[in-house]
Amino acid sequence: MTMIEVRNLHKSFGPLEVLRGINCTIAAREVVVVIGPSGSGKSTFLRCLNLLERPTKGEVIIDGISLTDPRTDINAVRQEVGMVFQRFNLFPHKTVLENITLAPIKVRRLPAARAEQQALELLTRVGLRDKADSYPEQLSGGQQQRVAIARALAMQPKVMLFDEPTSALDPEMVGEVLAVMKDLAREGMTMVVVTHEMGFAREVGDRVLFMDEGLIVEEGTPDQIFNNCRNPRTKSFLSKIL
Amino acid sequence: MGLVIQSLPYLLLGALQTLKITLVAVALGIILGLIAGMGRLSRRRLTSFLATCYVDFFRGTPLLVQIFIVYYGFPQLLNEGQQFLMANFGLPQVLQTTHIPVFVAATVSTSLNSGAYVAEIFRAGIQSIDRGQVEAARSLGMTERQSMRYIVLPQAFKRVIPPLGNEFIAMLKDTSLLSVIGYVELTRQGQLISAATFRPLEVYFAVALIYLAMTFTISRFVDYLERRLRTGDHDRS
């Protein structure tokens, strides 16, 4: 079953064309890792998948609903697409628990008690049950990112987008965040992950997309990409980072 | 010295009026300022244009002139407007007098003025919130309105408390201009006493000290509020 379909996606910022025609199909339960040099458009591509950036041209269809159709209620679609940011973006004026319950209560209209119960279950899942009443600033980066994942999951999304989720973390905290993401992948979540963690891509990714200059230059299984890539640009990129 | 002590009750009565008009002006200014501040950030061109005109006019012209326009100019507008309607459309005379009570003129002019400054304070406060906050809220399915209400404004309010405190102090001092239209606040009370006693030095010095006592108290109170509200807010940018 197809979860995400992207057709001829273009995105320009003024005269700068960041995405120059992306086509790809992502199946339900698939974990797709997007790699590529900085400035290649990976983050913009990801942000087009929940319309944080509006595509200049082309179509994005998630679970059968076209995001680019002007009649689509974009807020309704965003509820089904969770996003985790590089800089966490937790709400600093709310406790960890409130960070997680806010959207379910205000957007999904869940009763507060239900939302809290669900939030505590999610916090247990990411190993932070005891931090429910802390404020984000009292947590380490790795803990904040795990809360951010729990916050996104609280909306029970069908797809999770990760925008360089470990890039702002101290090295010793990367593992704990990746562990949570691996669990999520194992449970069958459809995931699109922009990352520089090649170990994660190898271990968890079903498919790797290599992007350069606004295009998907090469794609394949992690094995194909990391061990037998054909495109010279992929080769040169991998030789620099591996 | 005896003179100052004698006239102190009158001066304090004036100070009470000063405090009253300042509170009213800033309270209404906050409402106007919130509307105009958000208006300036609106994507609708007309809304942001009108808000910008309002802010530019009231920040770019002297409060004293604004007071004159409201107190002297507005009655003229009412009067001539009524004459026009009566002459051209045969409408009956509605207003017997077009004189505006001093308190109304004082309230209108200072509130409009304060609103323009507060608008800029709110605009800056809202813009100082990291864009990632809105993106996170929107990615969770919140509407623009919800993300403004639950995420941006609560954080912006904390940040605008110090500048709002400054605005309050500035307005408290600026209300002395209302003395020229005969609003009996602290400065006007000082003028009256000074004129009756021919002791301007002592009287105006006492007036100044009362202003200082008020502004000092307010600025300490704002410092306290700022410390209290700091919990759970830190700058991540």
Tab-separated table of N, CA and C in Angstrom, chain A residues 47 50 52 75 78-79 81-83 85 87-94 102-103 106-107 109 135-137 144 151-152 155, chain B residues 130-144 146 149-152 154-155 158 230-234 236-237:
chain	number	residue	atom	x	y	z
A	47	ARG	N	10.097	18.972	4.394
A	47	ARG	CA	9.140	19.987	4.858
A	47	ARG	C	7.987	20.187	3.874
A	50	ASN	N	4.757	17.910	4.756
A	50	ASN	CA	3.641	18.348	5.615
A	50	ASN	C	3.325	19.829	5.380
A	52	LEU	N	5.035	22.474	5.472
A	52	LEU	CA	5.689	23.591	6.146
A	52	LEU	C	6.307	24.477	5.070
A	75	ASN	N	-4.650	21.428	7.896
A	75	ASN	CA	-4.487	21.139	9.327
A	75	ASN	C	-4.894	19.698	9.643
A	78	ARG	N	-2.037	17.477	8.496
A	78	ARG	CA	-0.855	17.572	9.360
A	78	ARG	C	-1.015	16.723	10.620
A	79	GLN	N	-2.261	16.539	11.053
A	79	GLN	CA	-2.480	15.698	12.227
A	79	GLN	C	-2.009	14.265	11.984
A	81	VAL	N	0.553	13.489	10.059
A	81	VAL	CA	1.976	13.474	9.705
A	81	VAL	C	2.772	14.116	10.844
A	82	GLY	N	3.435	13.275	11.630
A	82	GLY	CA	4.217	13.808	12.746
A	82	GLY	C	5.561	14.301	12.256
A	83	MET	N	6.099	15.322	12.929
A	83	MET	CA	7.412	15.805	12.508
A	83	MET	C	8.306	16.035	13.714
A	85	PHE	N	11.984	17.780	14.747
A	85	PHE	CA	12.888	18.795	14.199
A	85	PHE	C	14.303	18.635	14.751
A	87	ARG	N	16.101	20.977	16.014
A	87	ARG	CA	16.273	21.717	17.269
A	87	ARG	C	15.139	21.477	18.248
A	88	PHE	N	14.493	20.333	18.142
A	88	PHE	CA	13.442	19.848	19.058
A	88	PHE	C	12.170	20.696	19.015
A	89	ASN	N	12.328	22.032	19.189
A	89	ASN	CA	11.172	22.932	19.189
A	89	ASN	C	10.105	22.547	20.197
A	90	LEU	N	10.536	22.111	21.374
A	90	LEU	CA	9.548	21.901	22.442
A	90	LEU	C	9.036	23.262	22.880
A	91	PHE	N	7.845	23.277	23.489
A	91	PHE	CA	7.272	24.537	23.951
A	91	PHE	C	7.842	24.847	25.335
A	92	PRO	N	8.685	25.883	25.447
A	92	PRO	CA	9.426	26.090	26.696
A	92	PRO	C	8.544	26.510	27.874
A	93	HIS	N	7.346	27.042	27.578
A	93	HIS	CA	6.493	27.506	28.675
A	93	HIS	C	5.558	26.422	29.175
A	94	LYS	N	5.703	25.223	28.636
A	94	LYS	CA	4.835	24.128	29.074
A	94	LYS	C	5.680	22.976	29.600
A	102	LEU	N	-1.047	18.909	24.694
A	102	LEU	CA	-1.685	20.121	24.144
A	102	LEU	C	-2.431	19.864	22.826
A	103	ALA	N	-1.718	19.315	21.845
A	103	ALA	CA	-2.360	19.129	20.538
A	103	ALA	C	-3.488	18.085	20.588
A	106	LYS	N	-6.403	20.060	22.207
A	106	LYS	CA	-6.938	21.202	21.466
A	106	LYS	C	-7.308	20.849	20.030
A	107	VAL	N	-6.570	19.938	19.427
A	107	VAL	CA	-6.814	19.643	18.014
A	107	VAL	C	-7.689	18.406	17.851
A	109	ARG	N	-9.395	17.054	20.277
A	109	ARG	CA	-10.508	17.145	21.227
A	109	ARG	C	-10.582	15.923	22.144
A	135	TYR	N	10.258	21.015	33.008
A	135	TYR	CA	10.178	21.904	31.856
A	135	TYR	C	11.288	21.515	30.882
A	136	PRO	N	11.076	21.759	29.584
A	136	PRO	CA	12.076	21.355	28.595
A	136	PRO	C	13.502	21.784	28.945
A	137	GLU	N	13.650	23.013	29.460
A	137	GLU	CA	15.008	23.506	29.711
A	137	GLU	C	15.739	22.696	30.782
A	144	GLN	N	15.171	15.942	25.450
A	144	GLN	CA	14.229	16.835	24.773
A	144	GLN	C	13.769	16.237	23.450
A	151	ARG	N	5.747	13.707	21.645
A	151	ARG	CA	4.744	14.731	21.336
A	151	ARG	C	4.136	14.488	19.955
A	152	ALA	N	5.004	14.160	18.984
A	152	ALA	CA	4.498	13.900	17.634
A	152	ALA	C	3.642	12.630	17.616
A	155	MET	N	-0.281	12.423	18.519
A	155	MET	CA	-1.345	12.688	17.550
A	155	MET	C	-1.670	11.424	16.746
B	130	ASP	N	10.928	32.167	18.368
B	130	ASP	CA	11.573	31.354	17.342
B	130	ASP	C	10.534	30.759	16.381
B	131	ARG	N	10.838	30.829	15.090
B	131	ARG	CA	9.915	30.324	14.073
B	131	ARG	C	9.620	28.830	14.254
B	132	GLY	N	10.594	28.128	14.818
B	132	GLY	CA	10.420	26.693	15.065
B	132	GLY	C	9.241	26.396	15.971
B	133	GLN	N	8.907	27.342	16.851
B	133	GLN	CA	7.769	27.148	17.745
B	133	GLN	C	6.464	27.054	16.960
B	134	VAL	N	6.314	27.965	16.014
B	134	VAL	CA	5.102	27.939	15.186
B	134	VAL	C	5.107	26.699	14.303
B	135	GLU	N	6.282	26.375	13.760
B	135	GLU	CA	6.353	25.197	12.891
B	135	GLU	C	5.970	23.936	13.654
B	136	ALA	N	6.456	23.827	14.896
B	136	ALA	CA	6.109	22.654	15.698
B	136	ALA	C	4.606	22.609	15.939
B	137	ALA	N	4.025	23.753	16.273
B	137	ALA	CA	2.588	23.800	16.545
B	137	ALA	C	1.794	23.442	15.294
B	138	ARG	N	2.195	24.022	14.159
B	138	ARG	CA	1.465	23.741	12.919
B	138	ARG	C	1.629	22.292	12.504
B	139	SER	N	2.827	21.727	12.730
B	139	SER	CA	3.049	20.339	12.323
B	139	SER	C	2.196	19.379	13.154
B	140	LEU	N	1.735	19.847	14.323
B	140	LEU	CA	0.849	19.014	15.132
B	140	LEU	C	-0.611	19.193	14.741
B	141	GLY	N	-0.850	20.007	13.716
B	141	GLY	CA	-2.211	20.185	13.229
B	141	GLY	C	-2.916	21.396	13.794
B	142	MET	N	-2.207	22.210	14.603
B	142	MET	CA	-2.864	23.401	15.129
B	142	MET	C	-3.078	24.413	14.010
B	143	THR	N	-4.176	25.149	14.102
B	143	THR	CA	-4.422	26.205	13.132
B	143	THR	C	-3.522	27.386	13.477
B	144	GLU	N	-3.498	28.364	12.569
B	144	GLU	CA	-2.693	29.552	12.807
B	144	GLU	C	-3.132	30.235	14.111
B	146	GLN	N	-4.730	28.855	16.700
B	146	GLN	CA	-4.369	28.059	17.883
B	146	GLN	C	-2.906	28.205	18.232
B	149	ARG	N	-2.422	31.496	19.888
B	149	ARG	CA	-3.014	31.583	21.222
B	149	ARG	C	-2.291	30.725	22.263
B	150	TYR	N	-1.939	29.507	21.896
B	150	TYR	CA	-1.379	28.605	22.902
B	150	TYR	C	0.146	28.630	22.956
B	151	ILE	N	0.773	28.987	21.848
B	151	ILE	CA	2.232	28.869	21.786
B	151	ILE	C	2.923	30.237	21.721
B	152	VAL	N	2.532	31.075	20.770
B	152	VAL	CA	3.294	32.313	20.565
B	152	VAL	C	2.972	33.369	21.622
B	154	PRO	N	1.552	33.340	24.698
B	154	PRO	CA	1.997	33.156	26.095
B	154	PRO	C	3.489	33.412	26.266
B	155	GLN	N	4.288	33.021	25.283
B	155	GLN	CA	5.724	33.273	25.384
B	155	GLN	C	6.046	34.741	25.124
B	158	LYS	N	5.428	37.134	28.200
B	158	LYS	CA	6.506	37.191	29.194
B	158	LYS	C	7.609	38.124	28.745
B	230	ARG	N	10.083	34.188	34.924
B	230	ARG	CA	11.170	33.646	34.126
B	230	ARG	C	11.125	32.114	34.049
B	231	THR	N	10.483	31.477	35.004
B	231	THR	CA	10.402	30.014	35.025
B	231	THR	C	9.881	29.464	33.701
B	232	GLY	N	10.561	28.458	33.215
B	232	GLY	CA	10.045	27.767	32.044
B	232	GLY	C	10.202	28.534	30.752
B	233	ASP	N	10.943	29.617	30.804
B	233	ASP	CA	11.154	30.347	29.561
B	233	ASP	C	12.645	30.552	29.382
B	234	HIS	N	13.164	30.088	28.289
B	234	HIS	CA	14.550	30.422	28.013
B	234	HIS	C	14.712	30.594	26.520
B	236	ARG	N	16.216	29.970	23.099
B	236	ARG	CA	16.951	28.896	22.485
B	236	ARG	C	17.596	29.325	21.175
B	237	SER	N	17.400	30.557	20.808
B	237	SER	CA	17.908	30.916	19.480
B	237	SER	C	19.400	31.185	19.512
